[in-house]
Short mmCIF file of C-alpha atoms in Angstrom, two decimals:
data_model
loop_
_atom_site.label_atom_id
_atom_site.label_comp_id
_atom_site.label_asym_id
_atom_site.label_seq_id
_atom_site.Cartn_x
_atom_site.Cartn_y
_atom_site.Cartn_z
CA UNK A 1 -17.79 4.07 22.41
CA UNK A 2 -20.04 6.31 19.87
CA UNK A 3 -23.01 4.24 19.84
CA UNK A 4 -24.87 6.72 17.49
CA UNK A 5 -22.12 7.11 15.03
CA UNK A 6 -22.08 3.28 14.58
CA UNK A 7 -25.63 3.22 14.89
CA UNK A 8 -26.14 6.04 12.05
CA UNK A 9 -23.27 4.04 10.01
CA UNK A 10 -24.59 0.50 9.91
CA UNK A 11 -28.04 1.91 8.82
CA UNK A 12 -26.15 2.60 5.87
CA UNK A 13 -24.57 -0.89 5.29
CA UNK A 14 -24.89 -2.13 1.68
CA UNK A 15 -24.99 0.86 -0.06
CA UNK A 16 -22.69 0.47 -2.83
CA UNK A 17 -21.67 1.83 -6.48
CA UNK A 18 -23.33 1.27 -9.67
CA UNK A 19 -21.12 0.00 -11.83
CA UNK A 20 -21.53 1.77 -15.37
CA UNK A 21 -22.93 5.36 -16.20
CA UNK A 22 -25.57 5.20 -13.54
CA UNK A 23 -24.93 6.23 -9.56
CA UNK A 24 -26.20 5.36 -6.70
CA UNK A 25 -28.04 8.06 -5.23
CA UNK A 26 -27.42 7.44 -1.52
CA UNK A 27 -23.55 7.47 -2.42
CA UNK A 28 -24.48 11.04 -4.40
CA UNK A 29 -26.69 12.15 -1.51
CA UNK A 30 -23.26 11.82 1.47
CA UNK A 31 -21.76 14.10 -1.16
CA UNK A 32 -24.47 16.55 -1.70
CA UNK A 33 -25.33 16.52 2.07
CA UNK A 34 -21.80 17.74 3.17
CA UNK A 35 -22.10 20.19 0.55
CA UNK A 36 -20.04 19.00 -2.00
CA UNK A 37 -21.90 18.35 -5.32
CA UNK A 38 -23.08 14.50 -5.69
CA UNK A 39 -23.68 14.81 -9.31
CA UNK A 40 -20.43 16.29 -10.76
CA UNK A 41 -18.27 13.94 -8.54
CA UNK A 42 -20.60 10.71 -9.14
CA UNK A 43 -20.12 7.18 -7.49
CA UNK A 44 -17.01 6.25 -8.78
CA UNK A 45 -15.40 9.11 -7.03
CA UNK A 46 -13.34 8.33 -3.66
CA UNK A 47 -16.32 8.43 -0.89
CA UNK A 48 -14.89 7.20 2.26
CA UNK A 49 -14.65 10.74 3.58
CA UNK A 50 -17.66 11.87 2.59
CA UNK A 51 -19.02 8.66 4.23
CA UNK A 52 -17.72 9.61 7.30
CA UNK A 53 -18.61 13.29 7.45
CA UNK A 54 -22.16 12.45 6.24
CA UNK A 55 -22.10 9.96 9.33
CA UNK A 56 -20.41 12.49 12.25
CA UNK A 57 -22.72 14.89 10.68
CA UNK A 58 -25.85 13.41 11.48
CA UNK A 59 -24.79 12.18 14.89
CA UNK A 60 -24.06 15.97 15.39
CA UNK A 61 -20.59 15.34 15.71
CA UNK A 62 -17.28 17.48 14.50
CA UNK A 63 -16.55 16.33 10.94
CA UNK A 64 -13.68 17.16 8.79
CA UNK A 65 -15.74 19.15 5.55
CA UNK A 66 -12.95 17.80 3.05
CA UNK A 67 -13.28 14.36 1.12
CA UNK A 68 -9.34 13.88 1.34
CA UNK A 69 -9.11 11.09 3.91
CA UNK A 70 -6.13 12.59 5.71
CA UNK A 71 -7.97 15.51 6.19
CA UNK A 72 -9.26 13.48 9.52
CA UNK A 73 -5.97 13.75 11.22
CA UNK A 74 -6.87 16.79 12.47
CA UNK A 75 -10.27 16.64 13.46
CA UNK A 76 -10.75 15.29 17.37
CA UNK A 77 -7.81 14.43 19.54
CA UNK A 78 -5.46 11.26 18.54
CA UNK A 79 -5.78 8.21 20.99
CA UNK A 80 -3.60 5.00 21.38
CA UNK A 81 -6.44 3.10 22.77
CA UNK A 82 -9.33 3.00 20.27
CA UNK A 83 -13.21 2.58 21.20
CA UNK A 84 -15.70 1.53 18.76
CA UNK A 85 -16.89 4.60 16.66
CA UNK A 86 -13.52 6.45 16.85
CA UNK A 87 -12.31 7.61 13.54
CA UNK A 88 -9.34 5.57 11.92
CA UNK A 89 -7.18 6.73 9.37
CA UNK A 90 -4.44 4.58 7.01
CA UNK A 91 -2.26 5.75 4.27
CA UNK A 92 -2.63 4.36 0.84
CA UNK A 93 0.17 4.02 -1.67
CA UNK A 94 2.75 4.97 0.98
CA UNK A 95 2.99 6.54 4.25
CA UNK A 96 4.12 10.15 2.38
CA UNK A 97 1.36 10.02 -0.05
CA UNK A 98 -1.13 12.42 -0.18
CA UNK A 99 -4.26 9.42 -0.36
CA UNK A 100 -5.57 7.77 2.27
CA UNK A 101 -8.50 6.03 3.60
CA UNK A 102 -11.01 6.63 6.70
CA UNK A 103 -13.99 4.63 8.59
CA UNK A 104 -15.20 3.87 12.14
CA UNK A 105 -12.88 1.68 14.80
CA UNK A 106 -14.96 -1.57 15.09
CA UNK A 107 -12.12 -3.92 16.54
CA UNK A 108 -8.50 -4.77 16.02
CA UNK A 109 -6.36 -7.64 16.50
CA UNK A 110 -2.29 -8.06 16.48
CA UNK A 111 -2.10 -7.53 12.74
CA UNK A 112 -5.64 -6.14 11.49
CA UNK A 113 -8.12 -3.04 12.22
CA UNK A 114 -11.70 -3.52 12.00
CA UNK A 115 -13.47 -0.73 10.68
CA UNK A 116 -16.93 0.31 8.92
CA UNK A 117 -16.86 2.38 6.40
CA UNK A 118 -18.00 3.64 3.00
CA UNK A 119 -16.10 2.50 -0.44
CA UNK A 120 -14.46 -0.11 1.18
CA UNK A 121 -14.79 -2.54 -1.93
CA UNK A 122 -17.38 0.21 -3.52
CA UNK A 123 -19.54 -0.30 -1.03
CA UNK A 124 -20.36 0.30 3.09
CA UNK A 125 -19.12 -2.45 4.94
CA UNK A 126 -16.49 -3.82 7.48
CA UNK A 127 -13.32 -4.27 6.11
CA UNK A 128 -9.86 -5.41 8.00
CA UNK A 129 -7.17 -3.04 7.40
CA UNK A 130 -3.71 -4.35 8.13
CA UNK A 131 -2.66 -2.24 11.39
CA UNK A 132 0.59 -1.21 9.82
CA UNK A 133 -0.98 1.34 7.66
CA UNK A 134 -2.44 2.87 10.37
CA UNK A 135 -2.04 6.89 10.66
CA UNK A 136 -3.95 7.78 13.39
CA UNK A 137 -6.91 6.62 15.52
CA UNK A 138 -9.11 9.34 16.40
CA UNK A 139 -11.61 10.25 19.31
CA UNK A 140 -14.25 12.92 18.24
#
């Protein structure tokens, strides 16, 4: 278990997008601190990968340096038995799509994977995702 990743991620719990023209400066900071222009991207930009990159950068572990959730499929090692703090990558729309979602493993049940992530209902929180959407568990 990577306590540092979980502690850093949980320190951001509840950070959320601001509806409308304003942007949450904390979400923009995720983009800025990993090398992207947050002011150009805005907080409505898909930011799950920006959040995971930011947490990993702060924890001083490998990170994708990419805003695409599926970029995490190339980081770390694939594992079949995840531990808290491992990266979890899901598909969105279809398994063949380029779209996805990424977060940090918390726990799993028979049908669900619980992850701590950003841009989950437009905020940092723990959410459950259907296990059939899983692409990979990654250990950093």
